[in-house]
Amino acid sequence: MKAVILGGTKGMGRALARRLVEGGHHVFLLGRHEEDLARSVADLSVRGAEGASQVGSAPCDLEDPETFTGALDAADTALGGFDTVIVTAGLFAVQARLEADAELARRVLTVNFANTVVFCEAARKRLLSRGGGTLCVFSSVAGDRGRKPVAIYGASKAGLSHYLESLDHKFRGEGLVTVCVKPGFVKTGMTAGLSPPPFAGTPEAVAAAVLTAIEKRKPLIYTPSAWRWVMWVIRCLPRFVMRRIGF
C-alpha cells in the first residue's frame, strides 16, 4: 500500500501511520505544522524496515484549500503514485464554546465538512484517473442523530458522512472504495479534559480496526464496535425522548 495520511501526526492518525509502516507499507504524511511532520517522519523511519525511504511528508492545511494540490503533487512524486488516501484531520470544540464563538463554529463547519469534501474530491479524481484505490475518511458517531451536546460539531460530521456514503454508491463500480470511519469517544489529545464514557477507545485499537476495514473494503465501520449498537438504539429513539435526555 502507498498511503497518504492527512492528520497522521497525532492521535488516531499517528497510530494508523505507525501500523502501516510497521506492516511494510509506504506512508506520506500531510499536516499543518512542519515541526510535527518532521518529528513524525523521524519516528516512523525508525519503525520501518526501509527507514526514511519509506516515509515522506509535505505541508497541507485543511483551513487552506490552496495547499491541497501542491500536497497531493508532492505525495504523488515521492510515492510514484499513491493508491490509498486517509483523512483523520478535523476540528473539535464542545457545544458551549461553539455557541459562544461564531467564528470558531464557522471554522469547525468549514474544516470538517466543506474543506474536507474539497480535499476528498481532489484525491478522488487522482485515484480514479489511475483505476481506483481507497479513500478512508474519519467522520464521527456525532453525526448519526441530532443531539444536544454536539449540535454544531455533529452537523459537520453528518454532512461528511452523507457525502462519503454517496461517494461509495457512485464510484465503487469504477474501482474507488470509500471507507467511512465513525469513532465513538477515543482517548486522544482532542478529547483531553472530557470525561470518557463507557466504551471509550484508544488510538491503537481504532487503527487496528481501520486497517481491517480497508483490507476488507468495508464502506462503514464504528469503532469501538459497541458504538454501532449504541447508535442504533439512539437512532430509533423518538424525538420527545431525545429532548428529555442529555445524550
PDB file of C-alpha atoms in Angstrom:
ATOM      1  CA  MET A   1       0.000   0.000   0.000  1.00  0.00           C
ATOM      2  CA  LYS A   2       1.144   3.545  -0.761  1.00  0.00           C
ATOM      3  CA  ALA A   3      -0.855   5.688   1.633  1.00  0.00           C
ATOM      4  CA  VAL A   4      -1.257   9.424   2.033  1.00  0.00           C
ATOM      5  CA  ILE A   5      -2.454  10.400   5.515  1.00  0.00           C
ATOM      6  CA  LEU A   6      -3.830  13.859   6.240  1.00  0.00           C
ATOM      7  CA  GLY A   7      -3.642  14.178  10.027  1.00  0.00           C
ATOM      8  CA  GLY A   8      -1.112  11.437  10.697  1.00  0.00           C
ATOM      9  CA  THR A   9       0.992  13.272  13.276  1.00  0.00           C
ATOM     10  CA  LYS A  10      -1.342  12.914  16.253  1.00  0.00           C
ATOM     11  CA  GLY A  11      -3.834  10.601  17.926  1.00  0.00           C
ATOM     12  CA  MET A  12      -5.603   8.061  15.739  1.00  0.00           C
ATOM     13  CA  GLY A  13      -3.781   9.192  12.582  1.00  0.00           C
ATOM     14  CA  ARG A  14      -0.386   8.682  14.216  1.00  0.00           C
ATOM     15  CA  ALA A  15      -1.350   5.204  15.442  1.00  0.00           C
ATOM     16  CA  LEU A  16      -2.536   4.334  11.966  1.00  0.00           C
ATOM     17  CA  ALA A  17       0.665   5.611  10.330  1.00  0.00           C
ATOM     18  CA  ARG A  18       2.779   3.554  12.732  1.00  0.00           C
ATOM     19  CA  ARG A  19       0.845   0.361  11.964  1.00  0.00           C
ATOM     20  CA  LEU A  20       1.144   0.944   8.236  1.00  0.00           C
ATOM     21  CA  VAL A  21       4.904   1.497   8.361  1.00  0.00           C
ATOM     22  CA  GLU A  22       5.455  -1.464  10.668  1.00  0.00           C
ATOM     23  CA  GLY A  23       3.436  -3.540   8.194  1.00  0.00           C
ATOM     24  CA  GLY A  24       5.811  -2.646   5.358  1.00  0.00           C
ATOM     25  CA  HIS A  25       3.618  -0.034   3.655  1.00  0.00           C
ATOM     26  CA  HIS A  26       4.838   3.314   2.350  1.00  0.00           C
ATOM     27  CA  VAL A  27       3.388   6.394   4.027  1.00  0.00           C
ATOM     28  CA  PHE A  28       3.325  10.071   3.111  1.00  0.00           C
ATOM     29  CA  LEU A  29       2.142  12.435   5.844  1.00  0.00           C
ATOM     30  CA  LEU A  30       0.266  15.686   5.279  1.00  0.00           C
ATOM     31  CA  GLY A  31      -0.235  18.191   8.066  1.00  0.00           C
ATOM     32  CA  ARG A  32      -0.208  21.841   9.092  1.00  0.00           C
ATOM     33  CA  HIS A  33       2.924  22.060  11.171  1.00  0.00           C
ATOM     34  CA  GLU A  34       6.307  21.238   9.649  1.00  0.00           C
ATOM     35  CA  GLU A  35       7.869  20.543  13.062  1.00  0.00           C
ATOM     36  CA  ASP A  36       5.199  17.932  13.814  1.00  0.00           C
ATOM     37  CA  LEU A  37       5.685  16.400  10.370  1.00  0.00           C
ATOM     38  CA  ALA A  38       9.463  16.189  10.781  1.00  0.00           C
ATOM     39  CA  ARG A  39       9.114  14.641  14.232  1.00  0.00           C
ATOM     40  CA  SER A  40       6.599  12.069  12.958  1.00  0.00           C
ATOM     41  CA  VAL A  41       8.717  11.177   9.915  1.00  0.00           C
ATOM     42  CA  ALA A  42      11.684  10.540  12.207  1.00  0.00           C
ATOM     43  CA  ASP A  43       9.534   8.368  14.479  1.00  0.00           C
ATOM     44  CA  LEU A  44       8.149   6.346  11.561  1.00  0.00           C
ATOM     45  CA  SER A  45      11.544   5.978   9.898  1.00  0.00           C
ATOM     46  CA  VAL A  46      12.946   4.028  12.834  1.00  0.00           C
ATOM     47  CA  ARG A  47       9.867   1.776  12.866  1.00  0.00           C
ATOM     48  CA  GLY A  48      10.046   0.725   9.210  1.00  0.00           C
ATOM     49  CA  ALA A  49      12.372  -1.747   7.578  1.00  0.00           C
ATOM     50  CA  GLU A  50      13.226   0.729   4.817  1.00  0.00           C
ATOM     51  CA  GLY A  51      13.816   3.683   7.125  1.00  0.00           C
ATOM     52  CA  ALA A  52      13.493   7.198   5.729  1.00  0.00           C
ATOM     53  CA  SER A  53      12.859   5.960   2.176  1.00  0.00           C
ATOM     54  CA  GLN A  54       9.554   4.514   3.401  1.00  0.00           C
ATOM     55  CA  VAL A  55       8.181   7.788   4.759  1.00  0.00           C
ATOM     56  CA  GLY A  56       7.746  11.348   3.482  1.00  0.00           C
ATOM     57  CA  SER A  57       5.775  14.473   4.254  1.00  0.00           C
ATOM     58  CA  ALA A  58       4.517  17.801   2.934  1.00  0.00           C
ATOM     59  CA  PRO A  59       2.577  20.695   4.446  1.00  0.00           C
ATOM     60  CA  CYS A  60      -1.187  20.726   3.942  1.00  0.00           C
ATOM     61  CA  ASP A  61      -3.745  22.767   5.863  1.00  0.00           C
ATOM     62  CA  LEU A  62      -7.451  21.828   5.869  1.00  0.00           C
ATOM     63  CA  GLU A  63      -8.181  25.502   6.555  1.00  0.00           C
ATOM     64  CA  ASP A  64      -6.447  26.464   3.301  1.00  0.00           C
ATOM     65  CA  PRO A  65      -7.665  24.601   0.187  1.00  0.00           C
ATOM     66  CA  GLU A  66      -4.930  26.251  -1.872  1.00  0.00           C
ATOM     67  CA  THR A  67      -2.436  23.886  -0.221  1.00  0.00           C
ATOM     68  CA  PHE A  68      -4.246  20.730  -1.386  1.00  0.00           C
ATOM     69  CA  THR A  69      -2.927  20.426  -4.948  1.00  0.00           C
ATOM     70  CA  GLY A  70       0.710  21.002  -4.004  1.00  0.00           C
ATOM     71  CA  ALA A  71       0.499  18.497  -1.156  1.00  0.00           C
ATOM     72  CA  LEU A  72      -1.006  15.770  -3.344  1.00  0.00           C
ATOM     73  CA  ASP A  73       1.544  16.537  -6.085  1.00  0.00           C
ATOM     74  CA  ALA A  74       4.342  16.058  -3.537  1.00  0.00           C
ATOM     75  CA  ALA A  75       2.844  12.747  -2.396  1.00  0.00           C
ATOM     76  CA  ASP A  76       2.492  11.527  -5.972  1.00  0.00           C
ATOM     77  CA  THR A  77       6.119  12.366  -6.725  1.00  0.00           C
ATOM     78  CA  ALA A  78       7.512  10.826  -3.554  1.00  0.00           C
ATOM     79  CA  LEU A  79       5.456   7.617  -3.738  1.00  0.00           C
ATOM     80  CA  GLY A  80       5.444   7.211  -7.501  1.00  0.00           C
ATOM     81  CA  GLY A  81       1.645   7.398  -7.318  1.00  0.00           C
ATOM     82  CA  PHE A  82      -0.464   6.503  -4.285  1.00  0.00           C
ATOM     83  CA  ASP A  83      -3.351   4.045  -4.001  1.00  0.00           C
ATOM     84  CA  THR A  84      -4.796   4.996  -0.608  1.00  0.00           C
ATOM     85  CA  VAL A  85      -5.767   8.315   0.969  1.00  0.00           C
ATOM     86  CA  ILE A  86      -6.697   8.524   4.646  1.00  0.00           C
ATOM     87  CA  VAL A  87      -8.132  11.659   6.267  1.00  0.00           C
ATOM     88  CA  THR A  88      -8.159  11.812  10.051  1.00  0.00           C
ATOM     89  CA  ALA A  89      -7.720  15.571  10.444  1.00  0.00           C
ATOM     90  CA  GLY A  90     -10.527  17.772  11.700  1.00  0.00           C
ATOM     91  CA  LEU A  91     -11.522  20.291  14.347  1.00  0.00           C
ATOM     92  CA  PHE A  92     -13.438  19.713  17.573  1.00  0.00           C
ATOM     93  CA  ALA A  93     -14.882  22.006  20.221  1.00  0.00           C
ATOM     94  CA  VAL A  94     -17.562  21.483  22.831  1.00  0.00           C
ATOM     95  CA  GLN A  95     -21.052  22.844  22.159  1.00  0.00           C
ATOM     96  CA  ALA A  96     -20.830  25.662  24.729  1.00  0.00           C
ATOM     97  CA  ARG A  97     -17.716  27.119  23.085  1.00  0.00           C
ATOM     98  CA  LEU A  98     -19.207  26.826  19.623  1.00  0.00           C
ATOM     99  CA  GLU A  99     -22.412  28.593  20.707  1.00  0.00           C
ATOM    100  CA  ALA A 100     -20.376  31.417  22.262  1.00  0.00           C
ATOM    101  CA  ASP A 101     -17.916  31.872  19.394  1.00  0.00           C
ATOM    102  CA  ALA A 102     -19.427  32.218  15.935  1.00  0.00           C
ATOM    103  CA  GLU A 103     -16.003  32.329  14.257  1.00  0.00           C
ATOM    104  CA  LEU A 104     -14.970  29.053  15.883  1.00  0.00           C
ATOM    105  CA  ALA A 105     -18.273  27.483  14.784  1.00  0.00           C
ATOM    106  CA  ARG A 106     -17.629  28.651  11.227  1.00  0.00           C
ATOM    107  CA  ARG A 107     -14.127  27.137  11.286  1.00  0.00           C
ATOM    108  CA  VAL A 108     -15.369  23.773  12.580  1.00  0.00           C
ATOM    109  CA  LEU A 109     -18.140  23.589   9.974  1.00  0.00           C
ATOM    110  CA  THR A 110     -15.799  24.644   7.161  1.00  0.00           C
ATOM    111  CA  VAL A 111     -12.903  22.347   8.044  1.00  0.00           C
ATOM    112  CA  ASN A 112     -14.909  19.254   8.990  1.00  0.00           C
ATOM    113  CA  PHE A 113     -17.319  19.434   6.065  1.00  0.00           C
ATOM    114  CA  ALA A 114     -16.665  21.841   3.178  1.00  0.00           C
ATOM    115  CA  ASN A 115     -12.869  21.728   3.058  1.00  0.00           C
ATOM    116  CA  THR A 116     -12.676  18.007   3.810  1.00  0.00           C
ATOM    117  CA  VAL A 117     -15.035  17.364   0.888  1.00  0.00           C
ATOM    118  CA  VAL A 118     -12.915  19.600  -1.370  1.00  0.00           C
ATOM    119  CA  PHE A 119      -9.781  17.656  -0.374  1.00  0.00           C
ATOM    120  CA  CYS A 120     -11.535  14.304  -0.918  1.00  0.00           C
ATOM    121  CA  GLU A 121     -12.688  15.425  -4.349  1.00  0.00           C
ATOM    122  CA  ALA A 122      -9.100  16.229  -5.339  1.00  0.00           C
ATOM    123  CA  ALA A 123      -7.929  12.848  -4.028  1.00  0.00           C
ATOM    124  CA  ARG A 124     -10.846  11.002  -5.635  1.00  0.00           C
ATOM    125  CA  LYS A 125     -10.044  12.355  -9.089  1.00  0.00           C
ATOM    126  CA  ARG A 126      -6.415  11.253  -8.808  1.00  0.00           C
ATOM    127  CA  LEU A 127      -7.327   7.766  -7.600  1.00  0.00           C
ATOM    128  CA  LEU A 128      -9.924   7.257 -10.333  1.00  0.00           C
ATOM    129  CA  SER A 129      -7.531   8.522 -13.003  1.00  0.00           C
ATOM    130  CA  ARG A 130      -5.264   5.547 -12.225  1.00  0.00           C
ATOM    131  CA  GLY A 131      -8.025   2.941 -11.980  1.00  0.00           C
ATOM    132  CA  GLY A 132      -9.222   3.415  -8.391  1.00  0.00           C
ATOM    133  CA  GLY A 133      -7.990   2.958  -4.862  1.00  0.00           C
ATOM    134  CA  THR A 134      -9.176   3.566  -1.319  1.00  0.00           C
ATOM    135  CA  LEU A 135     -10.418   6.772   0.259  1.00  0.00           C
ATOM    136  CA  CYS A 136     -10.759   6.319   4.027  1.00  0.00           C
ATOM    137  CA  VAL A 137     -12.156   9.279   5.984  1.00  0.00           C
ATOM    138  CA  PHE A 138     -12.857   9.745   9.681  1.00  0.00           C
ATOM    139  CA  SER A 139     -16.356  11.063  10.376  1.00  0.00           C
ATOM    140  CA  SER A 140     -17.994  10.548  13.802  1.00  0.00           C
ATOM    141  CA  VAL A 141     -20.906   8.939  15.621  1.00  0.00           C
ATOM    142  CA  ALA A 142     -21.808  12.545  16.498  1.00  0.00           C
ATOM    143  CA  GLY A 143     -23.327  12.859  13.028  1.00  0.00           C
ATOM    144  CA  ASP A 144     -25.744   9.946  13.356  1.00  0.00           C
ATOM    145  CA  ARG A 145     -28.500  11.832  15.174  1.00  0.00           C
ATOM    146  CA  GLY A 146     -29.307  15.417  16.193  1.00  0.00           C
ATOM    147  CA  ARG A 147     -28.088  15.625  19.795  1.00  0.00           C
ATOM    148  CA  LYS A 148     -27.934  18.439  22.340  1.00  0.00           C
ATOM    149  CA  PRO A 149     -24.240  18.141  23.314  1.00  0.00           C
ATOM    150  CA  VAL A 150     -22.903  18.117  19.739  1.00  0.00           C
ATOM    151  CA  ALA A 151     -25.375  20.148  17.688  1.00  0.00           C
ATOM    152  CA  ILE A 152     -22.771  22.041  15.630  1.00  0.00           C
ATOM    153  CA  TYR A 153     -19.884  19.544  15.577  1.00  0.00           C
ATOM    154  CA  GLY A 154     -22.383  16.740  14.866  1.00  0.00           C
ATOM    155  CA  ALA A 155     -23.862  18.693  11.960  1.00  0.00           C
ATOM    156  CA  SER A 156     -20.431  18.979  10.335  1.00  0.00           C
ATOM    157  CA  LYS A 157     -19.903  15.216  10.641  1.00  0.00           C
ATOM    158  CA  ALA A 158     -23.439  14.378   9.479  1.00  0.00           C
ATOM    159  CA  GLY A 159     -22.762  16.226   6.229  1.00  0.00           C
ATOM    160  CA  LEU A 160     -19.439  14.468   5.807  1.00  0.00           C
ATOM    161  CA  SER A 161     -20.947  11.010   6.405  1.00  0.00           C
ATOM    162  CA  HIS A 162     -23.682  11.740   3.855  1.00  0.00           C
ATOM    163  CA  TYR A 163     -21.068  12.735   1.263  1.00  0.00           C
ATOM    164  CA  LEU A 164     -18.951   9.625   1.882  1.00  0.00           C
ATOM    165  CA  GLU A 165     -21.913   7.285   1.525  1.00  0.00           C
ATOM    166  CA  SER A 166     -22.877   8.962  -1.744  1.00  0.00           C
ATOM    167  CA  LEU A 167     -19.307   8.688  -2.998  1.00  0.00           C
ATOM    168  CA  ASP A 168     -19.279   4.969  -2.268  1.00  0.00           C
ATOM    169  CA  HIS A 169     -22.571   4.449  -4.105  1.00  0.00           C
ATOM    170  CA  LYS A 170     -21.379   6.377  -7.145  1.00  0.00           C
ATOM    171  CA  PHE A 171     -17.790   5.257  -7.664  1.00  0.00           C
ATOM    172  CA  ARG A 172     -17.276   1.790  -6.153  1.00  0.00           C
ATOM    173  CA  GLY A 173     -18.107   0.236  -9.519  1.00  0.00           C
ATOM    174  CA  GLU A 174     -15.261   2.267 -11.038  1.00  0.00           C
ATOM    175  CA  GLY A 175     -12.734   0.964  -8.508  1.00  0.00           C
ATOM    176  CA  LEU A 176     -12.908   3.611  -5.758  1.00  0.00           C
ATOM    177  CA  VAL A 177     -13.536   2.097  -2.313  1.00  0.00           C
ATOM    178  CA  THR A 178     -14.785   4.642   0.218  1.00  0.00           C
ATOM    179  CA  VAL A 179     -14.440   3.762   3.907  1.00  0.00           C
ATOM    180  CA  CYS A 180     -16.313   5.975   6.383  1.00  0.00           C
ATOM    181  CA  VAL A 181     -14.939   5.602   9.914  1.00  0.00           C
ATOM    182  CA  LYS A 182     -17.196   6.610  12.799  1.00  0.00           C
ATOM    183  CA  PRO A 183     -15.225   6.632  16.029  1.00  0.00           C
ATOM    184  CA  GLY A 184     -17.061   6.966  19.293  1.00  0.00           C
ATOM    185  CA  PHE A 185     -15.237   8.586  22.193  1.00  0.00           C
ATOM    186  CA  VAL A 186     -11.495   7.928  21.775  1.00  0.00           C
ATOM    187  CA  LYS A 187      -8.864   8.979  24.310  1.00  0.00           C
ATOM    188  CA  THR A 188      -6.762  11.448  22.300  1.00  0.00           C
ATOM    189  CA  GLY A 189      -5.499  14.990  22.680  1.00  0.00           C
ATOM    190  CA  MET A 190      -8.744  16.174  21.060  1.00  0.00           C
ATOM    191  CA  THR A 191     -10.822  14.767  23.917  1.00  0.00           C
ATOM    192  CA  ALA A 192      -8.398  15.635  26.727  1.00  0.00           C
ATOM    193  CA  GLY A 193     -10.290  17.086  29.686  1.00  0.00           C
ATOM    194  CA  LEU A 194     -13.578  15.371  28.821  1.00  0.00           C
ATOM    195  CA  SER A 195     -14.940  12.539  30.946  1.00  0.00           C
ATOM    196  CA  PRO A 196     -14.664   9.301  28.950  1.00  0.00           C
ATOM    197  CA  PRO A 197     -17.979   7.441  28.632  1.00  0.00           C
ATOM    198  CA  PRO A 198     -18.327   3.630  28.626  1.00  0.00           C
ATOM    199  CA  PHE A 199     -16.789   2.010  25.551  1.00  0.00           C
ATOM    200  CA  ALA A 200     -14.140   4.748  25.228  1.00  0.00           C
ATOM    201  CA  GLY A 201     -11.474   3.568  22.790  1.00  0.00           C
ATOM    202  CA  THR A 202      -7.749   4.041  22.265  1.00  0.00           C
ATOM    203  CA  PRO A 203      -5.959   5.249  19.114  1.00  0.00           C
ATOM    204  CA  GLU A 204      -4.177   1.896  18.749  1.00  0.00           C
ATOM    205  CA  ALA A 205      -7.432  -0.103  18.810  1.00  0.00           C
ATOM    206  CA  VAL A 206      -9.039   2.278  16.325  1.00  0.00           C
ATOM    207  CA  ALA A 207      -6.028   1.968  13.992  1.00  0.00           C
ATOM    208  CA  ALA A 208      -6.262  -1.821  14.018  1.00  0.00           C
ATOM    209  CA  ALA A 209      -9.986  -1.716  13.212  1.00  0.00           C
ATOM    210  CA  VAL A 210      -9.497   0.790  10.404  1.00  0.00           C
ATOM    211  CA  LEU A 211      -6.774  -1.258   8.718  1.00  0.00           C
ATOM    212  CA  THR A 212      -9.021  -4.326   8.822  1.00  0.00           C
ATOM    213  CA  ALA A 213     -11.853  -2.287   7.266  1.00  0.00           C
ATOM    214  CA  ILE A 214      -9.545  -1.077   4.473  1.00  0.00           C
ATOM    215  CA  GLU A 215      -8.351  -4.617   3.764  1.00  0.00           C
ATOM    216  CA  LYS A 216     -11.939  -5.948   3.702  1.00  0.00           C
ATOM    217  CA  ARG A 217     -13.221  -2.947   1.685  1.00  0.00           C
ATOM    218  CA  LYS A 218     -15.924  -2.135   4.228  1.00  0.00           C
ATOM    219  CA  PRO A 219     -17.837   1.058   3.430  1.00  0.00           C
ATOM    220  CA  LEU A 220     -18.595   1.901   7.072  1.00  0.00           C
ATOM    221  CA  ILE A 221     -17.234   0.996  10.490  1.00  0.00           C
ATOM    222  CA  TYR A 222     -17.964   2.083  14.037  1.00  0.00           C
ATOM    223  CA  THR A 223     -15.050   1.880  16.427  1.00  0.00           C
ATOM    224  CA  PRO A 224     -15.004   0.687  19.153  1.00  0.00           C
ATOM    225  CA  SER A 225     -17.564  -1.685  17.621  1.00  0.00           C
ATOM    226  CA  ALA A 226     -20.005  -1.340  20.549  1.00  0.00           C
ATOM    227  CA  TRP A 227     -20.866   2.118  19.220  1.00  0.00           C
ATOM    228  CA  ARG A 228     -22.651   0.539  16.255  1.00  0.00           C
ATOM    229  CA  TRP A 229     -25.318  -0.796  18.633  1.00  0.00           C
ATOM    230  CA  VAL A 230     -25.320   2.263  20.876  1.00  0.00           C
ATOM    231  CA  MET A 231     -26.059   4.481  17.898  1.00  0.00           C
ATOM    232  CA  TRP A 232     -28.608   2.050  16.501  1.00  0.00           C
ATOM    233  CA  VAL A 233     -30.602   2.488  19.703  1.00  0.00           C
ATOM    234  CA  ILE A 234     -30.154   6.261  19.628  1.00  0.00           C
ATOM    235  CA  ARG A 235     -31.346   6.470  16.012  1.00  0.00           C
ATOM    236  CA  CYS A 236     -34.509   4.551  16.984  1.00  0.00           C
ATOM    237  CA  LEU A 237     -35.484   6.894  19.831  1.00  0.00           C
ATOM    238  CA  PRO A 238     -38.415   9.215  19.134  1.00  0.00           C
ATOM    239  CA  ARG A 239     -37.839  12.971  19.271  1.00  0.00           C
ATOM    240  CA  PHE A 240     -39.715  13.521  22.527  1.00  0.00           C
ATOM    241  CA  VAL A 241     -37.314  11.089  24.203  1.00  0.00           C
ATOM    242  CA  MET A 242     -34.271  12.801  22.659  1.00  0.00           C
ATOM    243  CA  ARG A 243     -35.493  16.149  24.046  1.00  0.00           C
ATOM    244  CA  ARG A 244     -35.551  14.725  27.562  1.00  0.00           C
ATOM    245  CA  ILE A 245     -32.182  13.013  27.639  1.00  0.00           C
ATOM    246  CA  GLY A 246     -28.768  14.631  27.661  1.00  0.00           C
ATOM    247  CA  PHE A 247     -27.050  12.208  25.306  1.00  0.00           C
TER     248      PHE A 247
END
